[in-house]
Structures are given as structure tokens and as C-alpha cells.
Amino acid sequence: MHNLDQTPVEFWESHYDAMSPHSNGIPGKMLVRFVDSLAPASALELGCGRGDDAIWLAKKGWQVTAVDLSYRALEYAAANAQRSGSASRSSLPNTI
Ligand SMILES: C[S@@+](CC[C@H](N)C(=O)[O-])C[C@H]1O[C@@H](n2cnc3c(N)ncnc32)[C@H](O)[C@@H]1O
């Protein structure tokens, strides 16, 4: 349940505190549909969460910059990128 007194940062930090840190490894269907046929280039992901989409892109050869409002999400995304072996193709600044 969303507490209306929470700021967006508080909402998303508590959301990720309650989640497993691990990426499910499944990119969004719309991303796959529109990007799968494109040649790899640069991508900026706004709101990367645990990194599912960013890591999928990086594994396909994209140079990804992923940002998120939540520091917890970025910690998880960075660890997931490391685990996947794609960290050198992604960078994780914190917020926009
Ligand atoms: C529905 S999640 C999407 C996560 C990811 N793209 C995925 O598919 O797994 C939305 C994300 O946007 C982030 N977010 C919300 N508002 C933001 C903002 N103003 N700037 C950066 N990130 C934001 C949230 O912290 C959350 O991680």
C-alpha cells in the first residue's frame, strides 16, 4: 500500500528494501520488441531498478548508462551487473 506521506525517494527505497536484490534477468517485453533488431549503440535508462533492462542491453553490446532515484536499486543493479559480467559496459550514476 502506498503511504501518501512518503516522498518518491522514500517510496522506492522501501520498495527495494522489501525485494530480493537479485535481477530476475528478464527484460521488459516492449524493450525487447523495439530494440532487439537495432544495432547496439548508447542507451540511457531512466529508472533502471535492479538493472534487468540495462543488463540485457549491455549483454547485447549496448553501452548503457543507468540511473535511478533509489540508491538501494543502484546498489542492486551494480551488483547484478558485476555478477552478469556486463559491468564494464554499463555505468551507474545515482539520480536524475
Ligand atoms: C517500475 S520500476 C522499473 C525498473 C526497471 N526499469 C525494470 O524494468 O526492472 C521504476 C523505477 O524508476 C525509478 N524512478 C522513479 N522516479 C524516478 C526519477 N524521478 N528519477 C529516476 N528514477 C526514478 C524507481 O526508483 C524505480 O526503480
Tab-separated table of C-alpha atoms and ligand atoms in Angstrom:
chain	number	residue	atom	x	y	z
A	1	MET	CA	0.000	0.000	0.000
A	2	HIS	CA	1.354	3.444	-0.924
A	3	ASN	CA	1.627	5.789	2.053
A	4	LEU	CA	0.699	9.225	0.683
A	5	ASP	CA	3.002	10.933	3.192
A	6	GLN	CA	6.043	9.293	1.581
A	7	THR	CA	8.264	11.123	-0.857
A	8	PRO	CA	9.055	9.288	-4.107
A	9	VAL	CA	12.534	8.502	-2.774
A	10	GLU	CA	11.092	7.038	0.450
A	11	PHE	CA	8.550	5.035	-1.545
A	12	TRP	CA	11.119	3.493	-3.897
A	13	GLU	CA	13.724	2.890	-1.160
A	14	SER	CA	11.182	0.939	0.900
A	15	HIS	CA	10.047	-0.869	-2.260
A	16	TYR	CA	13.602	-2.125	-2.918
A	17	ASP	CA	14.322	-2.789	0.772
A	18	ALA	CA	11.476	-5.294	0.638
A	19	MET	CA	12.716	-7.004	-2.547
A	20	SER	CA	15.334	-9.574	-3.337
A	21	PRO	CA	18.484	-7.774	-4.549
A	22	HIS	CA	18.784	-10.129	-7.499
A	23	SER	CA	17.779	-9.217	-11.014
A	24	ASN	CA	15.227	-11.581	-12.482
A	25	GLY	CA	17.193	-11.321	-15.738
A	26	ILE	CA	14.039	-10.743	-17.740
A	27	PRO	CA	13.945	-7.570	-19.868
A	28	GLY	CA	10.696	-5.718	-20.457
A	29	LYS	CA	8.663	-7.023	-23.387
A	30	MET	CA	8.379	-3.588	-25.018
A	31	LEU	CA	12.133	-3.077	-24.786
A	32	VAL	CA	12.793	-6.388	-26.491
A	33	ARG	CA	10.193	-5.695	-29.155
A	34	PHE	CA	11.623	-2.312	-30.135
A	35	VAL	CA	15.332	-2.791	-29.535
A	36	ASP	CA	16.060	-6.383	-30.479
A	37	SER	CA	16.517	-5.617	-34.179
A	38	LEU	CA	18.647	-2.467	-33.660
A	39	ALA	CA	22.418	-2.342	-33.901
A	40	PRO	CA	23.986	-1.742	-30.460
A	41	ALA	CA	24.716	1.903	-29.640
A	42	SER	CA	24.429	4.038	-26.495
A	43	ALA	CA	21.458	3.872	-24.169
A	44	LEU	CA	20.378	5.913	-21.161
A	45	GLU	CA	17.956	4.105	-18.894
A	46	LEU	CA	15.962	6.350	-16.597
A	47	GLY	CA	14.715	4.324	-13.654
A	48	CYS	CA	16.804	1.172	-14.002
A	49	GLY	CA	15.647	-0.553	-10.824
A	50	ARG	CA	17.677	-3.720	-10.214
A	51	GLY	CA	19.104	-3.495	-13.715
A	52	ASP	CA	17.110	-6.094	-15.638
A	53	ASP	CA	16.822	-3.991	-18.802
A	54	ALA	CA	20.253	-2.346	-18.558
A	55	ILE	CA	21.995	-5.692	-18.156
A	56	TRP	CA	20.087	-7.223	-21.055
A	57	LEU	CA	21.122	-4.279	-23.252
A	58	ALA	CA	24.744	-4.433	-22.095
A	59	LYS	CA	24.913	-8.151	-22.855
A	60	LYS	CA	23.754	-7.366	-26.382
A	61	GLY	CA	26.635	-4.920	-26.780
A	62	TRP	CA	24.957	-1.646	-25.882
A	63	GLN	CA	26.890	0.951	-23.882
A	64	VAL	CA	24.430	1.636	-21.081
A	65	THR	CA	24.193	4.434	-18.560
A	66	ALA	CA	21.586	3.527	-15.968
A	67	VAL	CA	20.191	5.932	-13.381
A	68	ASP	CA	17.652	5.620	-10.629
A	69	LEU	CA	16.140	7.659	-7.851
A	70	SER	CA	16.834	4.883	-5.350
A	71	TYR	CA	20.350	4.278	-4.032
A	72	ARG	CA	19.264	0.791	-2.975
A	73	ALA	CA	18.177	-0.003	-6.539
A	74	LEU	CA	21.524	1.232	-7.840
A	75	GLU	CA	23.415	-0.928	-5.337
A	76	TYR	CA	21.418	-3.921	-6.518
A	77	ALA	CA	21.857	-3.007	-10.196
A	78	ALA	CA	25.620	-2.568	-9.808
A	79	ALA	CA	25.962	-5.950	-8.060
A	80	ASN	CA	23.769	-7.629	-10.678
A	81	ALA	CA	25.827	-6.068	-13.481
A	82	GLN	CA	29.013	-7.369	-11.830
A	83	ARG	CA	27.563	-10.845	-11.454
A	84	SER	CA	26.435	-10.890	-15.086
A	85	GLY	CA	29.867	-9.868	-16.347
A	86	SER	CA	28.414	-6.790	-18.063
A	87	ALA	CA	29.560	-4.129	-15.611
A	88	SER	CA	32.255	-2.814	-17.941
A	89	ARG	CA	29.545	-1.966	-20.473
A	90	SER	CA	27.359	-0.113	-18.001
A	91	SER	CA	27.821	2.769	-15.612
A	92	LEU	CA	25.588	3.718	-12.759
A	93	PRO	CA	25.326	7.329	-11.715
A	94	ASN	CA	22.786	7.871	-8.973
A	95	THR	CA	19.898	10.200	-9.632
A	96	ILE	CA	18.458	12.483	-12.258
B	1	LIG	C1	8.758	0.205	-12.378
B	1	LIG	S1	10.426	0.484	-11.878
B	1	LIG	C2	11.279	-0.011	-13.372
B	1	LIG	C3	12.542	-0.751	-13.101
B	1	LIG	C4	13.300	-1.295	-14.335
B	1	LIG	N1	13.239	-0.445	-15.498
B	1	LIG	C5	12.859	-2.712	-14.676
B	1	LIG	O1	12.219	-2.908	-15.701
B	1	LIG	O2	13.190	-3.611	-13.886
B	1	LIG	C6	10.576	2.259	-11.966
B	1	LIG	C7	11.925	2.774	-11.468
B	1	LIG	O3	12.012	4.173	-11.686
B	1	LIG	C8	12.671	4.775	-10.592
B	1	LIG	N2	12.290	6.192	-10.562
B	1	LIG	C9	11.089	6.734	-10.259
B	1	LIG	N3	11.119	8.072	-10.378
B	1	LIG	C10	12.387	8.400	-10.782
B	1	LIG	C11	13.053	9.622	-11.074
B	1	LIG	N4	12.427	10.799	-10.990
B	1	LIG	N5	14.340	9.591	-11.450
B	1	LIG	C12	15.000	8.389	-11.547
B	1	LIG	N6	14.421	7.201	-11.284
B	1	LIG	C13	13.130	7.203	-10.906
B	1	LIG	C14	12.241	3.960	-9.391
B	1	LIG	O4	13.133	4.026	-8.301
B	1	LIG	C15	12.155	2.546	-9.987
B	1	LIG	O5	13.368	1.849	-9.830
